[in-house]
């Protein structure tokens, strides 16, 4: 398992050519630094590339060099290069959010905006920082925000979940807009709950369809019965075919 410091050295490579193997991936990315690991993920059953992989550099600076060299083209494919997220966060929809703003929680009263700027500048250029206070009293609320110039800097900063600023442990995560939170919330609901209830939905749909079909047939016979007595003569039975 990678340490958080090592995680800064690991990059995700997506959109690979199906013929690109680990050797081809290594050949391309080793020009930006020393690789400690390089792998193209393969479908074990089909023995075929899943068209993505990971490269891990010996230092975060080498990984930064590869990121700054974007875009990359390998075997004719324009590939996507981005920071690899830790395994436990990989299935979280918010991990895919592309933002420049991060939330910083657990701030003590002695932490000012300049402290945030100084600390987070190690991950990339910082546009500004805010420490949130009560409007009426001016009392600090214990959290703030950091605005980076580029998305990659924000991605790097949140890989390390807990930071030490002025001797205090603080927590960081991506700052999502209300619209994004609603979107990710629905995405989480769909990914977690729909699959387990889908079979039940199919069974209910089948029952509902059979009920509607039976009701239509019953209505047809009842209508013929009423017409027969209204006009005192038999009505030729109408055949209604329902395509299933």
Short mmCIF file of C-alpha atoms in Angstrom, two decimals:
data_model
loop_
_atom_site.label_atom_id
_atom_site.label_comp_id
_atom_site.label_asym_id
_atom_site.label_seq_id
_atom_site.Cartn_x
_atom_site.Cartn_y
_atom_site.Cartn_z
CA UNK A 1 0.00 0.00 0.00
CA UNK A 2 1.35 3.42 -0.98
CA UNK A 3 2.02 6.09 1.64
CA UNK A 4 0.43 9.47 1.05
CA UNK A 5 3.80 10.95 0.09
CA UNK A 6 4.28 8.14 -2.45
CA UNK A 7 0.77 8.71 -3.80
CA UNK A 8 1.94 12.10 -5.12
CA UNK A 9 4.29 10.16 -7.41
CA UNK A 10 1.55 8.01 -8.95
CA UNK A 11 -0.31 9.03 -12.12
CA UNK A 12 -3.30 7.56 -13.94
CA UNK A 13 -3.08 7.13 -17.72
CA UNK A 14 -6.38 6.67 -19.59
CA UNK A 15 -7.42 6.30 -23.21
CA UNK A 16 -4.55 4.00 -24.16
CA UNK A 17 -4.36 2.22 -27.48
CA UNK A 18 -5.48 -1.40 -26.99
CA UNK A 19 -2.08 -2.50 -28.34
CA UNK A 20 -0.07 -0.42 -25.86
CA UNK A 21 1.51 -2.66 -23.21
CA UNK A 22 3.47 -1.90 -20.04
CA UNK A 23 6.74 -1.70 -21.98
CA UNK A 24 5.30 0.87 -24.38
CA UNK A 25 3.92 2.88 -21.47
CA UNK A 26 7.28 2.79 -19.70
CA UNK A 27 9.18 3.81 -22.82
CA UNK A 28 7.08 6.95 -23.15
CA UNK A 29 7.02 8.13 -19.54
CA UNK A 30 10.55 7.27 -18.43
CA UNK A 31 11.76 10.28 -20.44
CA UNK A 32 10.36 12.48 -17.65
CA UNK A 33 12.03 10.69 -14.73
CA UNK A 34 12.82 7.39 -13.04
CA UNK A 35 9.84 5.03 -12.86
CA UNK A 36 9.48 2.74 -9.86
CA UNK A 37 6.37 1.07 -11.27
CA UNK A 38 4.54 0.99 -14.59
CA UNK A 39 1.54 -1.15 -15.49
CA UNK A 40 -1.22 -1.43 -18.08
CA UNK A 41 -4.34 -2.99 -16.55
CA UNK A 42 -5.45 -6.16 -18.37
CA UNK A 43 -8.80 -7.97 -18.37
CA UNK A 44 -7.85 -11.35 -16.88
CA UNK A 45 -10.60 -13.27 -18.66
CA UNK A 46 -10.10 -11.76 -22.12
CA UNK A 47 -6.35 -11.23 -21.72
CA UNK A 48 -6.88 -7.84 -23.33
CA UNK A 49 -5.87 -4.34 -22.29
CA UNK A 50 -8.52 -2.30 -20.48
CA UNK A 51 -6.93 0.78 -22.09
CA UNK A 52 -5.69 2.42 -18.90
CA UNK A 53 -2.75 2.07 -16.57
CA UNK A 54 -0.58 3.69 -13.92
CA UNK A 55 2.96 5.06 -13.76
CA UNK A 56 4.79 5.79 -10.51
CA UNK A 57 7.85 8.05 -10.37
CA UNK A 58 10.59 8.03 -7.75
CA UNK A 59 9.81 11.63 -6.71
CA UNK A 60 6.77 13.95 -6.81
CA UNK A 61 8.85 16.43 -8.83
CA UNK A 62 9.26 13.91 -11.67
CA UNK A 63 5.51 13.28 -11.66
CA UNK A 64 5.00 17.04 -11.88
CA UNK A 65 7.31 17.17 -14.90
CA UNK A 66 5.19 14.56 -16.69
CA UNK A 67 2.00 16.46 -15.81
CA UNK A 68 3.43 19.73 -17.16
CA UNK A 69 4.31 17.98 -20.44
CA UNK A 70 0.62 17.30 -21.22
CA UNK A 71 -0.90 16.49 -23.65
CA UNK A 72 0.70 13.09 -24.28
CA UNK A 73 0.30 10.87 -27.35
CA UNK A 74 1.18 7.16 -27.17
CA UNK A 75 0.88 4.79 -30.15
CA UNK A 76 -1.32 7.30 -31.96
CA UNK A 77 -3.72 7.86 -29.04
CA UNK A 78 -4.07 11.16 -27.19
CA UNK A 79 -4.08 9.84 -23.61
CA UNK A 80 -5.46 11.37 -20.43
CA UNK A 81 -2.93 11.91 -17.65
CA UNK A 82 -4.06 12.83 -14.14
CA UNK A 83 -3.30 12.21 -10.48
CA UNK A 84 -4.13 8.72 -9.24
CA UNK A 85 -6.53 8.77 -6.28
CA UNK A 86 -6.12 6.47 -3.30
CA UNK A 87 -7.90 3.12 -3.55
CA UNK A 88 -10.55 3.84 -0.89
CA UNK A 89 -11.61 7.00 -2.74
CA UNK A 90 -11.54 5.54 -6.25
CA UNK A 91 -15.28 4.73 -6.31
CA UNK A 92 -16.41 8.05 -4.87
CA UNK A 93 -18.04 10.20 -7.58
CA UNK A 94 -16.61 13.41 -6.06
CA UNK A 95 -13.10 12.09 -6.69
CA UNK A 96 -13.71 12.80 -10.38
CA UNK A 97 -14.78 16.42 -9.79
CA UNK A 98 -12.60 18.94 -11.61
CA UNK A 99 -12.20 21.90 -9.26
CA UNK A 100 -9.65 24.57 -8.37
CA UNK A 101 -11.08 25.26 -4.91
CA UNK A 102 -10.47 23.15 -1.81
CA UNK A 103 -12.06 23.16 1.65
CA UNK A 104 -9.79 23.31 4.69
CA UNK A 105 -11.37 22.28 8.01
CA UNK A 106 -10.19 22.25 11.61
CA UNK A 107 -8.54 25.67 11.50
CA UNK A 108 -7.46 27.16 14.82
CA UNK A 109 -7.81 30.85 15.63
CA UNK A 110 -4.12 31.56 15.07
CA UNK A 111 -4.22 30.39 11.43
CA UNK A 112 -4.54 33.27 8.98
CA UNK A 113 -4.99 33.40 5.21
CA UNK A 114 -1.27 33.95 4.63
CA UNK A 115 -0.55 30.68 6.46
CA UNK A 116 -2.84 28.82 4.06
CA UNK A 117 -1.24 30.46 1.03
CA UNK A 118 2.28 29.70 2.26
CA UNK A 119 1.47 26.05 3.00
CA UNK A 120 -0.52 25.14 -0.09
CA UNK A 121 1.80 26.93 -2.53
CA UNK A 122 3.94 23.77 -2.44
CA UNK A 123 1.25 22.07 -4.57
CA UNK A 124 0.92 24.83 -7.16
CA UNK A 125 0.17 28.51 -7.66
CA UNK A 126 -2.45 29.81 -5.22
CA UNK A 127 -4.81 32.55 -6.40
CA UNK A 128 -6.15 33.40 -2.94
CA UNK A 129 -7.19 31.93 0.42
CA UNK A 130 -10.11 32.67 2.72
CA UNK A 131 -10.60 32.04 6.43
CA UNK A 132 -14.34 32.20 7.11
CA UNK A 133 -15.59 34.31 10.03
CA UNK A 134 -18.98 35.26 11.49
CA UNK A 135 -20.25 38.45 9.84
CA UNK A 136 -21.64 39.95 13.04
CA UNK A 137 -18.94 39.08 15.57
CA UNK A 138 -15.90 38.44 13.37
CA UNK A 139 -15.32 35.16 15.20
CA UNK A 140 -13.55 32.54 13.09
CA UNK A 141 -15.69 29.53 12.17
CA UNK A 142 -12.84 27.03 12.00
CA UNK A 143 -12.67 26.49 8.25
CA UNK A 144 -11.60 28.18 5.06
CA UNK A 145 -10.95 27.78 1.35
CA UNK A 146 -7.92 27.83 -0.93
CA UNK A 147 -8.25 28.77 -4.61
CA UNK A 148 -5.60 27.35 -6.94
CA UNK A 149 -4.77 28.59 -10.42
CA UNK A 150 -4.91 25.06 -11.89
CA UNK A 151 -6.99 21.92 -11.27
CA UNK A 152 -3.92 19.71 -10.93
CA UNK A 153 -2.70 21.66 -7.90
CA UNK A 154 -6.05 21.09 -6.16
CA UNK A 155 -5.89 17.37 -7.01
CA UNK A 156 -2.40 17.14 -5.50
CA UNK A 157 -3.41 18.96 -2.32
CA UNK A 158 -6.38 16.69 -1.54
CA UNK A 159 -4.43 13.47 -2.09
CA UNK A 160 -2.94 14.19 1.33
CA UNK A 161 -6.12 14.32 3.45
CA UNK A 162 -4.55 15.74 6.60
CA UNK A 163 -2.04 18.58 6.64
CA UNK A 164 -0.03 20.22 9.41
CA UNK A 165 -0.29 24.02 9.38
CA UNK A 166 1.36 26.08 12.12
CA UNK A 167 1.50 22.99 14.32
CA UNK A 168 -2.18 22.14 13.85
CA UNK A 169 -3.71 19.17 12.01
CA UNK A 170 -6.26 20.23 9.40
CA UNK A 171 -8.38 18.27 6.94
CA UNK A 172 -8.73 19.07 3.24
CA UNK A 173 -11.13 18.00 0.51
CA UNK A 174 -12.48 19.31 -2.76
CA UNK A 175 -14.94 22.18 -2.41
CA UNK A 176 -18.00 21.29 -4.49
CA UNK A 177 -20.70 23.73 -5.60
CA UNK A 178 -24.31 23.04 -4.57
CA UNK A 179 -25.05 21.89 -8.12
CA UNK A 180 -22.12 19.48 -8.08
CA UNK A 181 -23.13 18.12 -4.67
CA UNK A 182 -26.62 17.35 -5.97
CA UNK A 183 -25.14 15.71 -9.06
CA UNK A 184 -22.70 13.57 -7.07
CA UNK A 185 -25.47 12.71 -4.60
CA UNK A 186 -27.68 11.35 -7.36
CA UNK A 187 -24.70 9.55 -8.90
CA UNK A 188 -24.00 7.85 -5.57
CA UNK A 189 -27.66 6.88 -5.21
CA UNK A 190 -27.76 5.37 -8.70
CA UNK A 191 -24.49 3.48 -8.25
CA UNK A 192 -25.38 2.07 -4.82
CA UNK A 193 -29.13 1.51 -4.72
CA UNK A 194 -30.46 1.05 -8.26
CA UNK A 195 -28.51 -2.21 -8.95
CA UNK A 196 -29.92 -3.98 -5.88
CA UNK A 197 -33.52 -2.89 -6.50
CA UNK A 198 -33.50 -3.27 -10.30
CA UNK A 199 -34.59 -6.98 -10.24
CA UNK A 200 -37.55 -6.03 -8.02
CA UNK A 201 -38.42 -3.23 -10.44
CA UNK A 202 -38.38 -5.68 -13.36
CA UNK A 203 -40.71 -8.07 -11.52
CA UNK A 204 -43.11 -5.24 -10.69
CA UNK A 205 -43.02 -4.00 -14.31
CA UNK A 206 -43.85 -7.50 -15.57
CA UNK A 207 -46.79 -7.75 -13.16
CA UNK A 208 -48.01 -4.28 -14.14
CA UNK A 209 -47.86 -5.12 -17.85
CA UNK A 210 -49.84 -8.34 -17.32
CA UNK A 211 -52.42 -6.44 -15.26
CA UNK A 212 -52.88 -3.81 -18.00
CA UNK A 213 -53.17 -6.52 -20.65
CA UNK A 214 -55.81 -8.38 -18.62
CA UNK A 215 -57.73 -5.13 -17.97
CA UNK A 216 -57.86 -4.29 -21.68
CA UNK A 217 -59.13 -7.77 -22.53
CA UNK A 218 -61.77 -7.56 -19.80
CA UNK A 219 -62.88 -4.14 -21.05
CA UNK A 220 -63.24 -5.50 -24.60
CA UNK A 221 -65.50 -8.37 -23.52
CA UNK A 222 -67.54 -6.11 -21.23
CA UNK A 223 -68.08 -3.59 -24.05
CA UNK A 224 -69.37 -6.34 -26.35
CA UNK A 225 -71.70 -7.55 -23.61
CA UNK A 226 -73.19 -4.05 -23.15
CA UNK A 227 -73.61 -3.49 -26.89
CA UNK A 228 -75.37 -6.83 -27.26
CA UNK A 229 -78.09 -5.90 -24.78
CA UNK A 230 -78.42 -2.29 -26.02
CA UNK A 231 -79.13 -3.27 -29.62
CA UNK A 232 -80.76 -6.65 -28.88
CA UNK A 233 -78.67 -8.45 -31.41
CA UNK A 234 -75.33 -10.15 -31.23
CA UNK A 235 -72.29 -8.17 -32.09
CA UNK A 236 -69.46 -9.88 -33.87
CA UNK A 237 -66.70 -10.38 -31.42
CA UNK A 238 -63.78 -8.04 -32.04
CA UNK A 239 -60.41 -9.55 -31.84
CA UNK A 240 -57.83 -7.36 -30.20
CA UNK A 241 -54.26 -8.42 -30.58
CA UNK A 242 -51.76 -7.02 -28.14
CA UNK A 243 -48.17 -7.20 -29.19
CA UNK A 244 -45.84 -8.09 -26.39
#
